[in-house]
Tab-separated table of C-alpha atoms in Angstrom:
chain	number	residue	atom	x	y	z
A	1	MET	CA	0.021	0.152	-0.046
A	2	GLY	CA	1.522	3.395	-1.011
A	3	LEU	CA	1.822	6.237	1.200
A	4	ARG	CA	-1.041	8.524	-0.414
A	5	ALA	CA	-3.062	5.539	0.068
A	6	SER	CA	-2.332	5.575	3.865
A	7	GLY	CA	-3.045	9.149	4.008
A	8	ILE	CA	0.499	10.238	4.322
A	9	ILE	CA	1.826	13.102	2.060
A	10	ARG	CA	5.535	13.504	1.221
A	11	THR	CA	6.322	16.029	3.809
A	12	ASP	CA	5.088	13.822	6.624
A	13	VAL	CA	7.803	11.326	5.760
A	14	ALA	CA	10.731	13.017	7.405
A	15	PRO	CA	8.927	13.962	10.626
A	16	LEU	CA	7.872	10.196	10.797
A	17	LYS	CA	11.341	8.927	10.464
A	18	ALA	CA	12.635	10.966	12.977
A	19	LEU	CA	9.813	10.079	15.301
A	20	ALA	CA	10.671	6.267	14.391
A	21	ASP	CA	14.207	6.789	15.446
A	22	VAL	CA	13.407	8.660	18.590
A	23	ILE	CA	11.015	5.532	19.420
A	24	ALA	CA	13.741	3.171	18.461
A	25	LYS	CA	16.330	4.869	20.797
A	26	SER	CA	13.998	5.463	23.581
A	27	GLY	CA	13.941	1.441	24.095
A	28	VAL	CA	10.325	1.532	24.867
A	29	MET	CA	9.565	-0.624	21.870
A	30	LYS	CA	12.025	-3.468	20.695
A	31	GLU	CA	10.555	-3.249	16.940
A	32	THR	CA	9.114	-0.246	15.150
A	33	HIS	CA	8.420	-1.918	12.122
A	34	GLY	CA	4.626	-2.207	11.788
A	35	LEU	CA	4.134	-0.165	14.923
A	36	SER	CA	0.846	1.329	15.540
A	37	THR	CA	-0.244	4.208	17.835
A	38	ARG	CA	-2.428	1.855	19.698
A	39	THR	CA	0.504	-0.374	20.405
A	40	LEU	CA	2.914	2.761	21.303
A	41	LEU	CA	0.644	4.230	23.884
A	42	SER	CA	-0.305	1.068	25.633
A	43	THR	CA	3.391	-0.191	25.860
A	44	THR	CA	4.399	3.087	27.153
A	45	LEU	CA	1.801	3.378	29.778
A	46	SER	CA	2.508	-0.175	30.727
A	47	SER	CA	6.046	0.744	31.358
A	48	LEU	CA	5.210	3.177	34.075
A	49	PRO	CA	5.193	1.984	37.624
A	50	ALA	CA	1.241	1.704	38.983
A	51	SER	CA	1.737	4.825	41.220
A	52	LEU	CA	2.094	6.815	38.019
A	53	LEU	CA	-0.600	5.392	36.079
A	54	PRO	CA	-3.624	7.594	35.403
A	55	PRO	CA	-6.921	6.817	37.713
A	56	ALA	CA	-8.742	3.791	36.525
A	57	LEU	CA	-11.883	5.373	36.147
A	58	GLN	CA	-10.377	7.910	33.210
A	59	THR	CA	-8.186	4.986	31.494
A	60	LEU	CA	-9.294	1.535	32.153
A	61	PRO	CA	-12.679	1.615	30.182
A	62	SER	CA	-10.637	2.848	27.013
A	63	ILE	CA	-7.862	-0.191	27.631
A	64	LEU	CA	-10.454	-2.759	27.907
A	65	ASN	CA	-12.382	-1.385	24.587
A	66	SER	CA	-9.053	-1.670	22.861
A	67	LEU	CA	-7.969	-4.934	24.517
A	68	ARG	CA	-11.387	-6.532	23.096
A	69	ALA	CA	-11.128	-5.023	19.989
A	70	GLU	CA	-7.836	-6.751	19.149
A	71	LEU	CA	-8.903	-9.975	20.896
A	72	LEU	CA	-11.847	-10.021	18.216
A	73	LEU	CA	-9.199	-10.547	15.606
A	74	VAL	CA	-7.928	-13.553	17.011
A	75	PRO	CA	-10.470	-16.235	16.288
A	76	PRO	CA	-10.354	-15.319	12.388
A	77	ARG	CA	-6.634	-16.139	12.464
A	78	VAL	CA	-7.054	-19.299	14.310
A	79	SER	CA	-9.799	-20.473	11.476
A	80	ALA	CA	-7.355	-19.426	8.701
A	81	TRP	CA	-4.769	-21.548	10.425
A	82	GLU	CA	-7.134	-24.452	10.265
A	83	ARG	CA	-7.448	-23.963	6.584
A	84	GLY	CA	-3.512	-24.049	6.051
A	85	LEU	CA	-2.696	-20.160	6.458
A	86	GLU	CA	-0.265	-19.083	8.680
A	87	LEU	CA	-1.597	-18.237	12.156
A	88	PHE	CA	0.173	-14.539	12.520
A	89	PRO	CA	1.936	-13.765	9.443
A	90	SER	CA	3.732	-10.756	10.633
A	91	TYR	CA	5.231	-12.755	13.573
A	92	THR	CA	8.690	-14.634	13.533
A	93	CYS	CA	9.676	-17.150	16.241
A	94	SER	CA	12.297	-14.507	17.794
A	95	ASP	CA	9.226	-12.114	18.412
A	96	ILE	CA	7.854	-14.510	21.263
A	97	GLY	CA	11.800	-15.347	22.282
A	98	LEU	CA	11.930	-18.512	20.710
A	99	GLY	CA	15.182	-18.887	18.388
A	100	LYS	CA	16.947	-16.103	16.530
A	101	ASN	CA	15.883	-16.937	12.977
A	102	GLY	CA	13.574	-14.228	11.786
A	103	ASN	CA	12.582	-16.055	8.269
A	104	THR	CA	11.018	-19.059	9.884
A	105	LYS	CA	7.702	-19.522	8.422
A	106	ARG	CA	4.875	-21.386	10.184
A	107	ASN	CA	2.549	-23.276	8.085
A	108	GLY	CA	-1.127	-23.915	9.086
A	109	LYS	CA	-2.478	-26.745	10.175
A	110	GLY	CA	-3.033	-29.865	7.818
A	111	LYS	CA	-2.935	-29.576	4.204
A	112	GLU	CA	-2.665	-26.184	2.484
A	113	THR	CA	-5.982	-25.362	0.909
A	114	HIS	CA	-5.490	-21.951	-0.103
A	115	LYS	CA	-3.551	-21.838	-3.342
A	116	PRO	CA	-1.067	-19.288	-4.243
A	117	SER	CA	-3.199	-18.669	-7.497
A	118	ASP	CA	-6.132	-17.924	-5.317
A	119	ARG	CA	-6.941	-14.318	-4.335
A	120	PRO	CA	-5.610	-13.491	-1.290
A	121	ILE	CA	-7.321	-13.783	1.970
A	122	GLU	CA	-7.626	-10.475	3.953
A	123	ILE	CA	-7.831	-10.990	7.494
A	124	ALA	CA	-6.293	-8.703	10.101
A	125	THR	CA	-3.650	-9.816	12.253
A	126	PRO	CA	-3.978	-8.661	15.638
A	127	SER	CA	-0.990	-7.082	17.550
A	128	LEU	CA	0.225	-9.233	20.297
A	129	ALA	CA	2.510	-6.419	21.616
A	130	HIS	CA	-0.746	-4.466	21.968
A	131	ILE	CA	-2.602	-7.146	23.551
A	132	HIS	CA	0.226	-8.018	26.036
A	133	ALA	CA	0.451	-4.311	27.099
A	134	CYS	CA	-3.122	-4.030	27.628
A	135	LEU	CA	-3.099	-7.169	29.789
A	136	ARG	CA	-0.023	-5.564	31.866
A	137	LEU	CA	-2.174	-2.449	32.472
A	138	VAL	CA	-5.279	-4.471	33.461
A	139	ASP	CA	-3.383	-6.453	35.774
A	140	SER	CA	-1.533	-3.261	37.271
A	141	TYR	CA	-4.944	-1.380	37.654
A	142	LEU	CA	-6.359	-4.625	39.755
A	143	LEU	CA	-3.206	-5.163	41.882
A	144	LYS	CA	-3.337	-1.515	42.625
A	145	GLU	CA	-6.786	-1.693	43.527
A	146	TRP	CA	-6.556	-5.012	45.533
A	147	MET	CA	-3.587	-3.489	47.349
A	148	GLY	CA	-5.327	-0.417	47.945
A	149	HIS	CA	-8.743	0.332	49.398
A	150	VAL	CA	-10.549	-2.887	48.469
A	151	PRO	CA	-8.901	-5.473	50.980
A	152	SER	CA	-11.611	-7.986	50.770
A	153	ARG	CA	-15.088	-8.863	49.239
A	154	SER	CA	-17.022	-8.130	52.515
A	155	GLY	CA	-15.224	-4.966	52.517
A	156	VAL	CA	-16.651	-4.046	48.960
A	157	ALA	CA	-20.261	-4.781	50.236
A	158	SER	CA	-20.083	-2.943	53.300
A	159	ASP	CA	-18.620	0.106	51.465
A	160	GLY	CA	-20.858	0.174	48.668
A	161	SER	CA	-22.384	3.463	49.212
A	162	ARG	CA	-18.823	4.844	48.253
A	163	ARG	CA	-18.805	3.284	44.684
A	164	THR	CA	-19.534	4.920	41.556
A	165	ARG	CA	-21.543	3.836	38.849
A	166	GLU	CA	-18.278	4.028	36.801
A	167	GLN	CA	-16.845	1.641	39.117
A	168	SER	CA	-19.447	-0.856	38.991
A	169	GLU	CA	-19.414	-0.904	35.307
A	170	ILE	CA	-15.667	-1.594	35.236
A	171	TYR	CA	-15.938	-4.574	37.479
A	172	ARG	CA	-18.850	-5.702	35.438
A	173	ALA	CA	-16.783	-5.359	32.086
A	174	LEU	CA	-13.754	-7.516	33.995
A	175	ALA	CA	-16.370	-10.067	34.855
A	176	ASP	CA	-18.090	-10.302	31.510
A	177	PRO	CA	-17.880	-14.188	30.457
A	178	VAL	CA	-17.453	-12.943	26.723
A	179	LEU	CA	-14.055	-11.468	27.792
A	180	THR	CA	-13.152	-14.652	29.421
A	181	ASP	CA	-14.136	-16.537	26.136
A	182	GLU	CA	-11.859	-14.217	24.007
A	183	LEU	CA	-8.964	-14.559	26.436
A	184	VAL	CA	-9.463	-18.637	26.065
A	185	GLU	CA	-9.186	-18.094	22.487
A	186	LEU	CA	-5.955	-16.192	22.777
A	187	CYS	CA	-4.566	-18.937	24.880
A	188	VAL	CA	-5.311	-20.943	21.966
A	189	ALA	CA	-3.808	-19.173	19.472
A	190	THR	CA	-0.493	-18.467	21.671
A	191	GLU	CA	-0.376	-22.213	22.137
A	192	ILE	CA	-0.342	-22.914	18.486
A	193	LEU	CA	2.133	-20.395	18.004
A	194	VAL	CA	4.706	-21.657	20.323
A	195	ARG	CA	4.110	-25.298	19.469
A	196	ASP	CA	4.607	-24.723	15.958
A	197	CYS	CA	7.730	-22.277	16.725
A	198	VAL	CA	9.225	-24.887	18.604
A	199	ARG	CA	8.260	-27.847	16.201
A	200	ASP	CA	9.923	-25.703	13.043
A	201	LEU	CA	13.040	-24.671	15.187
A	202	ASP	CA	13.567	-28.474	16.226
A	203	THR	CA	13.371	-29.252	12.349
A	204	MET	CA	15.746	-26.575	11.234
A	205	SER	CA	18.306	-27.651	14.058
A	206	LYS	CA	18.052	-31.312	12.909
A	207	GLU	CA	18.628	-30.068	9.269
A	208	GLU	CA	21.600	-28.077	10.320
A	209	ASP	CA	23.248	-31.001	12.069
A	210	ALA	CA	22.691	-33.242	9.158
A	211	GLU	CA	24.604	-30.684	7.004
A	212	GLU	CA	27.366	-30.292	9.353
A	213	SER	CA	27.729	-33.945	9.680
A	214	GLN	CA	27.843	-34.285	5.909
A	215	ALA	CA	30.456	-31.651	5.626
A	216	THR	CA	32.687	-33.162	8.108
A	217	GLN	CA	32.537	-36.610	6.468
A	218	PRO	CA	35.915	-37.565	4.819
A	219	TYR	CA	35.495	-37.918	1.117
A	220	PRO	CA	35.796	-41.234	-0.347
């Protein structure tokens, strides 16, 4: 996709490159390729100590909405994997801490049903970095809440008069069974990703060992 089609004009290129350099040098993001605004914001927020985070009522609803929007992209990718396509095309094994080879291609489950001659299937790939950052933020807010003024369930019940409607909405959102199902789908996808990476890296290691063995054998 060209820059113009993305809404970027020529005069924007230099400032955006400079911004990418600043982000790369800051160490907040390990990889700036394909970086999105939402991932940059969530990763930056998740790097802050809990004491410096904005109040939960101001931030947590937006974090949950962004998290759920990203999680909705996971099930279609799993379905694509079941049809023989890659699970997360933009991710390599090194992205999840497995191996250093960034070119390892993870094929889908079973026989490839989508031929190269077929029209490309447009299925958005979720940002695992954004999902991870959002989950870290939710965890930080929950720990801050539990370690703060909500010591127990009985305390919550007895002090209900101090609870606002917004707080109740947040708790209901966190307890939503649909969110639970979406997180289970994420667990399934990450399990597939890790398993396939381990399998492919093991295959590559065996191939390299075989090549080294052949290279060290004396010629007849």
